[in-house]
Coordinates of C-alpha atoms in Angstrom, one line a residue:
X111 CA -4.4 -15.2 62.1
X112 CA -2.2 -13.6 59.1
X113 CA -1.2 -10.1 58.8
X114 CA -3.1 -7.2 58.2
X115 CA -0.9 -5.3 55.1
X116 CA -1.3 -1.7 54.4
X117 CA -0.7 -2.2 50.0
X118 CA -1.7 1.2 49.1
X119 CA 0.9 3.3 51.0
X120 CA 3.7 1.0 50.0
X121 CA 3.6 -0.7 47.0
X122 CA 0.2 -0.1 44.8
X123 CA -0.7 2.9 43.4
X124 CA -2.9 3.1 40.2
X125 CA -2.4 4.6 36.3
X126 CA -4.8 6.8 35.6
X127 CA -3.5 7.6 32.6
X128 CA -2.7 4.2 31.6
X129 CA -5.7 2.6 28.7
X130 CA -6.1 -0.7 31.3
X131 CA -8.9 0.4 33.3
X132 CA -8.1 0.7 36.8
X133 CA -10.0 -2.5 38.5
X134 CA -7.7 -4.8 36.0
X135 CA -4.3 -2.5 37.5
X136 CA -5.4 -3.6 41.2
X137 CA -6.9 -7.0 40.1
X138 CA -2.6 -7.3 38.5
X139 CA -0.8 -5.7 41.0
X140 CA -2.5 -8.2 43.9
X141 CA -2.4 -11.2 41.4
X142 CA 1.4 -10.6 40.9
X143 CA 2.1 -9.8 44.5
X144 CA 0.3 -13.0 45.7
X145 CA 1.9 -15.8 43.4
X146 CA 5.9 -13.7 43.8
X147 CA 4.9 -14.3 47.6
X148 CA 5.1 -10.4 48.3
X149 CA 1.9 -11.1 49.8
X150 CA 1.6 -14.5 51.8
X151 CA -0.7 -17.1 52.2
X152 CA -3.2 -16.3 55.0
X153 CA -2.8 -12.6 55.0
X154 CA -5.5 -10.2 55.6
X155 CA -6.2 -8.2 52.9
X156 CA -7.8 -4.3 53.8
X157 CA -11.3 -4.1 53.5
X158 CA -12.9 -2.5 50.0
X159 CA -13.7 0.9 51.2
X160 CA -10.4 1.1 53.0
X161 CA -8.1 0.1 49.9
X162 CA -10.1 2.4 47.8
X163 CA -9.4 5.4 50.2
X164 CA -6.1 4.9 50.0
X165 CA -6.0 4.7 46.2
X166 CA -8.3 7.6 45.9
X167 CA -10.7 4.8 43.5
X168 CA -14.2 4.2 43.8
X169 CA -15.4 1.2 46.1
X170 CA -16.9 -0.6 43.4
X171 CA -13.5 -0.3 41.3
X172 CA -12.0 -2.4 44.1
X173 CA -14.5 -4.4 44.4
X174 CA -14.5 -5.6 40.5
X175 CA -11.0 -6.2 41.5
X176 CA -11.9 -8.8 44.5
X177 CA -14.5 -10.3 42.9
X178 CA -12.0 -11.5 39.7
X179 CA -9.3 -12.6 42.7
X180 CA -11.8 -14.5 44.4
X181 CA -13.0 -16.0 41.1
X182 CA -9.7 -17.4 40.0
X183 CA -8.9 -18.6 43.7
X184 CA -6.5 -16.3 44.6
X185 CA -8.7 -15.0 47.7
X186 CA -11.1 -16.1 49.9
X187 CA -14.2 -14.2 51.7
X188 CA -14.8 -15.5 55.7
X189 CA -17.8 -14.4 57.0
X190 CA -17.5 -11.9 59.5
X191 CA -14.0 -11.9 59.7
X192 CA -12.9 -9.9 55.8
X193 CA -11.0 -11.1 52.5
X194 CA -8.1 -13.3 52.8
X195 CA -5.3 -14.7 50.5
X196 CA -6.1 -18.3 49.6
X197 CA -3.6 -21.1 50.6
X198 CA -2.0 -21.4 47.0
X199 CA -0.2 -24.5 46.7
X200 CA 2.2 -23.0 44.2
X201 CA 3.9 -20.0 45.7
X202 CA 7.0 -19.1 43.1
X203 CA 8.1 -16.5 45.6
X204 CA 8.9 -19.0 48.5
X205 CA 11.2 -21.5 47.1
X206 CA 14.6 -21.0 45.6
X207 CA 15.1 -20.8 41.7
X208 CA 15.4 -24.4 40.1
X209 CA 19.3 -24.5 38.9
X210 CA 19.9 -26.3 36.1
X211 CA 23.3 -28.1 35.3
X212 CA 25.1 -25.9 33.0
X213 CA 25.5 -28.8 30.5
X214 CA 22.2 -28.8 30.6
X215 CA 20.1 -28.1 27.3
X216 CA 16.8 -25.8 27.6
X217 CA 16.8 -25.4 23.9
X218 CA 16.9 -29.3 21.0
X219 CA 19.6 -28.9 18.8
X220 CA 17.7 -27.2 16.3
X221 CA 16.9 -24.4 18.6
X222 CA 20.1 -24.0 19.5
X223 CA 20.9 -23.6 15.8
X224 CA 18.0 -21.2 15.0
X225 CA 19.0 -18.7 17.5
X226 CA 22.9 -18.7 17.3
X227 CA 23.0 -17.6 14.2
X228 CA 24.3 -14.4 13.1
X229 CA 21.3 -12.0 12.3
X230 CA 21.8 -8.5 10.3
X231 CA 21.6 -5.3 12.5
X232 CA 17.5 -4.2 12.8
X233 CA 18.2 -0.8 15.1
X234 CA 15.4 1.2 15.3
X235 CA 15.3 4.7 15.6
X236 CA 18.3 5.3 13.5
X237 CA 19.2 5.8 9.3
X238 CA 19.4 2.4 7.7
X239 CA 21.2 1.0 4.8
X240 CA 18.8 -1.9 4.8
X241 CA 18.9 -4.1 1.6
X242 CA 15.9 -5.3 0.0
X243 CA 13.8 -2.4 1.8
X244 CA 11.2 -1.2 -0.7
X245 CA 10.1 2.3 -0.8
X246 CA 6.5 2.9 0.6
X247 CA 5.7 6.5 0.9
X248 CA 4.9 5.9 -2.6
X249 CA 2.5 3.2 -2.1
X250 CA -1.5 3.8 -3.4
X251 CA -2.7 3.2 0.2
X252 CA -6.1 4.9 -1.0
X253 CA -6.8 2.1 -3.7
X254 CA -5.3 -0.7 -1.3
X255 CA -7.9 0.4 1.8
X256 CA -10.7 0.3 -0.6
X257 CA -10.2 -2.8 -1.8
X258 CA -9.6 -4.1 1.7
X259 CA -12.5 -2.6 3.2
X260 CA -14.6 -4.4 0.3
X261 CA -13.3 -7.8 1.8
X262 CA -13.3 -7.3 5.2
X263 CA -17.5 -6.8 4.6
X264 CA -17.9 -9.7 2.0
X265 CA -18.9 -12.9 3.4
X266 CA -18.0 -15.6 1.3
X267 CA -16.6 -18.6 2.6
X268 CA -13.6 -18.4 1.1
X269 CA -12.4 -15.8 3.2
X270 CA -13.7 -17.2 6.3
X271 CA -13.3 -20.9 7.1
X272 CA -10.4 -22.9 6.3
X273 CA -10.8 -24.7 3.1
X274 CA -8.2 -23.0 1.4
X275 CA -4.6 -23.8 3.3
X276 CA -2.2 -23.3 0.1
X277 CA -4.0 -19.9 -0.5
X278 CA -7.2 -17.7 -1.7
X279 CA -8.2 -20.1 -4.9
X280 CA -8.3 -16.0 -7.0
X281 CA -5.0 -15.5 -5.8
X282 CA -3.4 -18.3 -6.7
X283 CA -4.5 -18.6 -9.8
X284 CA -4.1 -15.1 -10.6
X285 CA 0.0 -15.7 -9.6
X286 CA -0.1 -18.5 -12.1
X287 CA -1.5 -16.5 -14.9
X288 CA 1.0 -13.6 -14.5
X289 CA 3.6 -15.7 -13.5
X290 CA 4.3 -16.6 -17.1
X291 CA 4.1 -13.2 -18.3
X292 CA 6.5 -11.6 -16.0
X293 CA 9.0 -14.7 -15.2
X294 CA 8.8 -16.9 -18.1
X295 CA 7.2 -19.2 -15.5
X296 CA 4.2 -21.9 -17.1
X297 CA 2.4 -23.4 -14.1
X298 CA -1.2 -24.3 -12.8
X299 CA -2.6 -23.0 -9.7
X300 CA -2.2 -25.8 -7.8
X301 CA 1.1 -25.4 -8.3
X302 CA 0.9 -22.1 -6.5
X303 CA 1.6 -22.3 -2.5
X304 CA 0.9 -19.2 -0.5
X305 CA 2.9 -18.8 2.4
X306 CA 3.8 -16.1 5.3
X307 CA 6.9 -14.4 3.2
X308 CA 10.0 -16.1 1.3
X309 CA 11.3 -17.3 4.8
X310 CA 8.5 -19.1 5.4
X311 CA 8.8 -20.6 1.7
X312 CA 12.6 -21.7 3.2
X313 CA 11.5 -23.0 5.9
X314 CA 8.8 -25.1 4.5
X315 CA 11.3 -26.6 1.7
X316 CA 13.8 -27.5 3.8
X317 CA 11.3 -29.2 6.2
X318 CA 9.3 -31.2 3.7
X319 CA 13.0 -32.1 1.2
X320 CA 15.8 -32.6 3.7
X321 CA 16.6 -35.1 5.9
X322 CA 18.7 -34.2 8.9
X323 CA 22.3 -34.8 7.1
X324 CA 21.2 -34.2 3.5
X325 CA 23.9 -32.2 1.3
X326 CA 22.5 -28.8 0.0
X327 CA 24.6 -26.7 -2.2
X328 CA 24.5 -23.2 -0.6
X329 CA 26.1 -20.1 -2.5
X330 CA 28.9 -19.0 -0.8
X331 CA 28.5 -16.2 -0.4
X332 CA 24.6 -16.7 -0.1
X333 CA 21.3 -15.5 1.4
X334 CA 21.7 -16.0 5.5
X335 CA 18.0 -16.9 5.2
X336 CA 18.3 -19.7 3.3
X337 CA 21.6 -20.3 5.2
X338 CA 19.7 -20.3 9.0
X339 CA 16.9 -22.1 7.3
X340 CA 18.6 -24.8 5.9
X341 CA 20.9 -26.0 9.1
X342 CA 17.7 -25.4 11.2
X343 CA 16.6 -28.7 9.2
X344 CA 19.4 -30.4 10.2
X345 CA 20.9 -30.2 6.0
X346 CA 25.2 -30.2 5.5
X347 CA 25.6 -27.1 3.6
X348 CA 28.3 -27.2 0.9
X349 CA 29.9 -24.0 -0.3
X350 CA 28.6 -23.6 -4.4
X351 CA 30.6 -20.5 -4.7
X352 CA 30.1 -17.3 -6.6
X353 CA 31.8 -14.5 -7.5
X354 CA 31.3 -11.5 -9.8
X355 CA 31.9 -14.0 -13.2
X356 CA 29.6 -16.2 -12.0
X357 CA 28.8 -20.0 -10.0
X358 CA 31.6 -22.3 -9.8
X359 CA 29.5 -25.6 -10.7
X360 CA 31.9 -27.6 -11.6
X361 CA 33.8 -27.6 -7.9
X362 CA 35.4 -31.2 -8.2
X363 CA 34.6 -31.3 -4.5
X364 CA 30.8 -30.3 -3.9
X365 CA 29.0 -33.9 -3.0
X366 CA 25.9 -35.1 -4.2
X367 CA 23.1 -32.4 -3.5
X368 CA 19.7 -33.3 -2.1
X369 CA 18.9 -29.6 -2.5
X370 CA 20.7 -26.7 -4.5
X371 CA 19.9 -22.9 -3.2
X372 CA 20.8 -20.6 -6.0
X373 CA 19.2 -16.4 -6.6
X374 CA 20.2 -16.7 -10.5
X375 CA 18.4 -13.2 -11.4
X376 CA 20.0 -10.9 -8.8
X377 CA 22.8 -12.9 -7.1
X378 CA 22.9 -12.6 -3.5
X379 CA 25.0 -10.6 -2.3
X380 CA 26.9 -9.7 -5.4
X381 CA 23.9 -8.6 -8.0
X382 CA 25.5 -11.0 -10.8
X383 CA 22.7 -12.5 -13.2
X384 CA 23.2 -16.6 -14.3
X385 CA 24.1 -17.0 -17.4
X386 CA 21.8 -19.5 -20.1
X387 CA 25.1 -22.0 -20.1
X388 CA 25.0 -22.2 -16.2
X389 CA 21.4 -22.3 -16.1
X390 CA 21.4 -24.9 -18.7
X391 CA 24.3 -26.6 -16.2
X392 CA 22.9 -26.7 -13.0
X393 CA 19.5 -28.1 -14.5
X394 CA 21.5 -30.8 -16.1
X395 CA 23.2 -31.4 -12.8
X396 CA 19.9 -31.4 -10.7
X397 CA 18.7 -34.5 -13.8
X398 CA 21.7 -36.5 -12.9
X399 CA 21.8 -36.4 -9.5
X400 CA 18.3 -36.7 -8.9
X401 CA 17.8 -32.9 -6.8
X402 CA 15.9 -30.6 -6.2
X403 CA 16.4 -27.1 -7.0
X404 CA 15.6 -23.9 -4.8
X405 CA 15.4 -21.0 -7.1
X406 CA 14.9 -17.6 -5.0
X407 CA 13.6 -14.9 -6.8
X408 CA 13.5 -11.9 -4.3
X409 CA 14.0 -9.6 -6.7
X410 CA 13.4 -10.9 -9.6
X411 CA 10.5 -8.0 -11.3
X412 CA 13.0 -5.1 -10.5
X413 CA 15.3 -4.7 -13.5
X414 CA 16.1 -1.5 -14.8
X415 CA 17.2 -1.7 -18.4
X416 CA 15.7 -4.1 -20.4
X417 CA 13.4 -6.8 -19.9
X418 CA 13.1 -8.7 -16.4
X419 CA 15.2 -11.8 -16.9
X420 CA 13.6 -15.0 -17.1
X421 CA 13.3 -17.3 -14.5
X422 CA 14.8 -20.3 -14.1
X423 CA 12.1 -22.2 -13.3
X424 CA 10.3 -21.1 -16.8
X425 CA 13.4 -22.9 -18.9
X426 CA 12.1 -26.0 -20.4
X427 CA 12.6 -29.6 -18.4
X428 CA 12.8 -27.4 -15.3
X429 CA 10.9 -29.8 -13.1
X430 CA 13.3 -29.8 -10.8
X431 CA 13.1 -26.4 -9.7
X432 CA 11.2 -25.0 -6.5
X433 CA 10.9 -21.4 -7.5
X434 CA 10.1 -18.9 -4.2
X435 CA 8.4 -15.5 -5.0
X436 CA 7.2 -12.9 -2.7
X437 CA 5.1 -9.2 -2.5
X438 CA 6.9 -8.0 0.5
X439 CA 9.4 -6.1 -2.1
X440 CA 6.9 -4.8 -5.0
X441 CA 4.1 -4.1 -2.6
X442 CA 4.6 -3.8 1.1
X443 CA 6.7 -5.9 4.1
X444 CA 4.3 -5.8 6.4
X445 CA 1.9 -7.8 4.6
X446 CA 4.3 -11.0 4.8
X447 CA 2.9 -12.9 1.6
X448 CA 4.9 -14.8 0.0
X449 CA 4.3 -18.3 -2.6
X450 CA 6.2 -21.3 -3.8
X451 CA 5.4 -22.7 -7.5
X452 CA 6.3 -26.1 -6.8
X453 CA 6.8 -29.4 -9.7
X454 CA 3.3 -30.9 -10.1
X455 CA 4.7 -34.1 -8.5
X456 CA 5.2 -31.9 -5.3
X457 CA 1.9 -30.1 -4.7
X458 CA 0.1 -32.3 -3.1
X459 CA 3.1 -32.7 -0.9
X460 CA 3.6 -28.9 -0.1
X461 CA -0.9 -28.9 0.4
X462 CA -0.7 -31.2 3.4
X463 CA 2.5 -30.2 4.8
X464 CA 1.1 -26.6 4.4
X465 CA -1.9 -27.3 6.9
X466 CA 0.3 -29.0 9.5
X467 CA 3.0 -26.1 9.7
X468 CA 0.2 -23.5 10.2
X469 CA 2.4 -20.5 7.5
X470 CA -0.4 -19.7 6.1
X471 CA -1.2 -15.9 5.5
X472 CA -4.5 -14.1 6.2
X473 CA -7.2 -15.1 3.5
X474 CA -8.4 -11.7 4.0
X475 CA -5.2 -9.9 2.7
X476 CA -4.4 -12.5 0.3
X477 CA -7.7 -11.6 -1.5
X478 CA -6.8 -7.7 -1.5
X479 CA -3.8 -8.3 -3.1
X480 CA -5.9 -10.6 -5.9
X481 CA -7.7 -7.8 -6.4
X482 CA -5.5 -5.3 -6.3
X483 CA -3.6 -7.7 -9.1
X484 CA -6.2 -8.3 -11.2
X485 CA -7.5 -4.4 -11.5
X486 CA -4.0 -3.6 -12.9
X487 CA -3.0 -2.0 -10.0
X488 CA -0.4 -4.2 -9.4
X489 CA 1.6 -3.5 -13.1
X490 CA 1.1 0.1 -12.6
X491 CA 3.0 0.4 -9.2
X492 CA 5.7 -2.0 -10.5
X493 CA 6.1 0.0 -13.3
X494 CA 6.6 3.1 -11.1
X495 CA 9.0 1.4 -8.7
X496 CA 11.0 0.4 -11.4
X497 CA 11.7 4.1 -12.9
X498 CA 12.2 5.6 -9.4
X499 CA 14.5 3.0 -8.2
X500 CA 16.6 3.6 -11.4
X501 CA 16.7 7.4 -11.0
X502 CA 17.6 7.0 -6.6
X503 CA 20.9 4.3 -7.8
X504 CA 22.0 6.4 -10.1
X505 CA 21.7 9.2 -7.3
X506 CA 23.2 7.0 -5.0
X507 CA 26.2 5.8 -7.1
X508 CA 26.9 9.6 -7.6
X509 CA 26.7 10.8 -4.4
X510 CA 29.0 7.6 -2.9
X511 CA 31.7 8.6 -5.4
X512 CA 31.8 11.9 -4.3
X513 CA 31.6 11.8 -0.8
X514 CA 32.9 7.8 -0.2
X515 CA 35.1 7.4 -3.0
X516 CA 38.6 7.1 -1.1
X517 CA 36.8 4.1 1.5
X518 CA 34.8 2.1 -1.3
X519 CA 34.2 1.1 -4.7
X520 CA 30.4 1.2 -6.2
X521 CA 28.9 0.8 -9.3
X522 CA 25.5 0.6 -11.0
X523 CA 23.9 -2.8 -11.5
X524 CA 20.7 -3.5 -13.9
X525 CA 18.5 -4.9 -11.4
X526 CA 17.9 -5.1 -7.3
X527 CA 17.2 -3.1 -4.6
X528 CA 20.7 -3.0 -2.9
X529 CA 24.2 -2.3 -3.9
X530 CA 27.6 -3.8 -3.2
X531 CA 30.2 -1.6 -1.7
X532 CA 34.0 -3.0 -2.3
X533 CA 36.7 -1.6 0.3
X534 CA 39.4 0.3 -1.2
X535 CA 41.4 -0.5 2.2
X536 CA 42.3 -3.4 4.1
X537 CA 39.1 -3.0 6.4
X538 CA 36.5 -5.5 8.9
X539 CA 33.0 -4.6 7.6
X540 CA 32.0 -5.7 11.2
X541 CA 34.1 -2.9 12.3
X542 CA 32.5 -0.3 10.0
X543 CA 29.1 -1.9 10.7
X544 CA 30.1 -0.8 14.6
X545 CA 31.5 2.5 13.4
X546 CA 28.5 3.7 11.8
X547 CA 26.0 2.5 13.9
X548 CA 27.7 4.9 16.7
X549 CA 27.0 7.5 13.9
X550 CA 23.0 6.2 13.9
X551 CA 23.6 4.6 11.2
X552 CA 22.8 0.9 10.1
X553 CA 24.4 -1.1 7.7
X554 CA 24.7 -4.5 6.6
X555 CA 28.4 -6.0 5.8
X556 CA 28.3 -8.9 3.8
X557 CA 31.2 -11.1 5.6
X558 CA 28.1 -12.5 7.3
X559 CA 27.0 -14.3 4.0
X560 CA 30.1 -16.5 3.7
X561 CA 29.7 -19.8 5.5
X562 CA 32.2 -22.0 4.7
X563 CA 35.5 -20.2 3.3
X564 CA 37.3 -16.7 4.2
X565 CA 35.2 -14.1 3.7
X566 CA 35.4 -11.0 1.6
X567 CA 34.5 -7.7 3.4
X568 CA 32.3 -5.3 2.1
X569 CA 29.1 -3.5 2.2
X570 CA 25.4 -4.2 0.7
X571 CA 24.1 -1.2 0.9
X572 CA 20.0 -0.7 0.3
X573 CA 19.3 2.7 -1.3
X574 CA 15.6 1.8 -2.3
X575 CA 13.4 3.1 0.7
X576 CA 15.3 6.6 0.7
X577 CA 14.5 10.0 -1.2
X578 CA 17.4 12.2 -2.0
X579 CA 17.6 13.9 1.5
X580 CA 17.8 11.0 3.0
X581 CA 20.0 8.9 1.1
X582 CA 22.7 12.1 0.9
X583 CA 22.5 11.6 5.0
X584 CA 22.7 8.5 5.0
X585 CA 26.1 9.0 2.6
X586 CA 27.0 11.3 4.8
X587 CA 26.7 9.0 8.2
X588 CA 28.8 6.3 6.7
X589 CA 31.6 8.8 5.7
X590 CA 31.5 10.1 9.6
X591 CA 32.2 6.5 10.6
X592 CA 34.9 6.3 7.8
X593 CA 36.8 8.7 9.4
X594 CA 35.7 7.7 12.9
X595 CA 38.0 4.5 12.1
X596 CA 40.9 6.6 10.5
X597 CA 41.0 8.5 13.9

């Protein structure tokens, strides 16, 4: 016969404060003990009315627990003789851990280059510099939850089977009719491809457009996004490189491009806008060499004198242009809706590859924001971001002068969420980034957007998602870790 084991005393106990009720705690805690082998084949387990004694339970809490043990196999009842632990074949306490070779690969070569990537800090608990953070303590949550509510009881089809895999049929067609208005963009709504965020709009263009080996043009400095999501696909990235003039597109040594990545409205990281003569350039070049352009537009509706510059995608014989668009920074992150407005020879493409790579977002939310688009909720907020954005840079600019001025260079820039930050000194931004995170303070250097040549090192500094207290701590953090380094 097996041993008779006294759990309770030594190694159970029970939660009672915890939200799992307490017959699914026992029902773990034996389940986990039996398949690490802390409780061995053959062993006597202590009757109901004892265990619950010592656990100070009812009997027919432990006896819920049992019953699911014995229904999954993990016990056994012998008449007469009490409740046992099953024979389990598989017992992952009682043999060594498998060791694999260290050449050995647990990840493919793609998911090896997804995860070794470099990623920008996401701390929580501290002040953050992020870039491309919009504000949402401003956001009409009141409107938004009735219009969501009003969904979430409607049930029409569309919202609740899956005919529509490239998005809500209203919402898509909604994007294409404003689309023109407020990018200069002239599309139908097939055209339109809803996705889970502009990431997911990367990933699904350089799945469904690259071969493993293709050339894409990447700015240099550029988007690590596009960057990760590119080489994930297997793509050679060559450097199209940017500085505050402009894009070098006329680099003797760039190869033939399968795909170009360009942000022509708000460079990323360095704010500059594309000129008409480049524009007109790279689509000329995209013609002749028979590729495809990627035209990311992240924050493209937030310019703060004048009008929002047009698109490049809206320019006439354009065709060649995969423009990417997304909510996440006019309404709110979390809601992770983004689209793609691809050439009308691609969207039949982009519909079928859409339903096999499952980055798809909720019907349910996609119809809120439809509505909330259509009901002229949508302009109104925008509008409002726009002038408060505009009044915290200036803010921002003033208070980094003042406070920053001897470490960094800033200036005010018509359009985007996030400025650029120039060291004055011969500094690492990875060793500010450290600096000021000891401080509680995250921030983003931009060294980590250069790929292929020597970097420049800065700052991109997100001012967006702060009010005035917070962005004069913030200011006040970074100048900590300033002198930190000077120390």
């Amino acid at each position: 016969m097996g041993d008779h084991m006294r759990l309770s005393l030594d190694i159970m106990s029970v939660d009672r404060l915890s939200d799992e009720p307490m017959h699914r705690q026992i029902y773990g805690a034996l389940r986990r003990y039996i398949l690490d082998g802390q409780i061995r084949p053959q062993t006597l387990l202590p009757s109901t009315r004892s265990l619950a004694e010592d656990l100070s339970v009812g009997r027919n809490t432990v006896i819920a627990a049992y019953d699911q043990l014995l229904a999954e196999g993990f016990i056994e009842a012998r008449g007469g003789s009490g409740t046992w632990v099953a024979p389990i074949q598989q017992n992952r306490g009682s043999a060594a851990p498998i060791r694999l070779p260290c050449n050995s690969r647990r990840l493919s070569r793609r998911g090896q280059t997804i995860v070794n990537g470099p990623q920008p800090p996401r701390n929580a608990g501290v002040i953050n510099f992020h870039p491309g953070v919009p504000e949402t303590a401003s956001f009409p949550f009141s409107i938004w939850s009735s219009l969501l509510v009003r969904n979430a009881r409607s049930r029409d089809e569309n919202l609740l089977g899956y005919l529509s895999f490239a998005g809500h049929p209203g919402l898509r067609q909604t994007i294409a009719s404003n689309i023109s208005l407020s990018r200069g963009i002239s599309c139908a709504a097939d055209q339109v491809i809803v996705v889970t965020g502009a990431q997911a709009a990367l990933d699904l263009v350089s799945r469904v457009l690259t071969d493993e080996g293709d050339h894409v043009w990447m700015e240099e400095p550029g988007y690590l996004g596009a960057k990760s999501a590119f080489l994930a696909a297997g793509a050679q990235l060559a450097p199209l490189r940017v500085d505050r003039r402009g894009w070098n597109l006329s680099d003797p040594g760039l190869p033939r491009p399968r795909l170009i990545y360009v942000t022509p409205s708000c460079q990323w990281p360095f704010g500059t806008i594309m000129r008409i003569e480049e524009r007109l350039q790279l689509l000329d070049i995209a013609e002749r060499s028979g590729a495809w352009i990627v035209e990311d537009d992240y924050d493209g509706e937030y310019r703060f004198r004048g009008r929002p510059v047009p698109a490049l995608r809206g320019l006439d014989h354009a065709d060649r242009v995969v423009y990417i668009g997304s909510f996440g920074k006019t309404l709110l992150p979390a809601l992770r809706i983004g689209y793609l407005i691809v050439p009308r020879e691609l969207a039949e493409a982009f519909d079928r590859a859409i339903s096999i790579t499952g980055q798809f977002a909720p019907l349910l939310l996609q119809a809120t924001v439809n509505d909330f688009i259509k009901q002229g909720y949508f302009a109104t907020h925008l509008k409002r971001m726009r002038r408060l954005y505009a009044r915290r840079q200036a803010n921002f600019v003033r208070l980094c002068e003042e406070h920053l001025g001897e470490w960094v260079s800033i200036r005010e820039n018509d359009s985007g969420m996030q400025l650029l930050a120039s060291f004055r000194r011969p500094l690492r931004d990875s060793d500010v980034v450290a600096a000021a995170l000891r401080e509680g303070l995250d921030v983003q250097g931009i060294s980590i957007n250069y790929h292929s040549t020597e970097p420049e090192h800065g700052l991109l500094l997100g001012y967006a998602a702060m009010d005035e207290r917070q962005i004069l701590r913030a200011v006040l953090a970074l100048r900590a870790a300033f002198m930190r380094l000077e120390r």
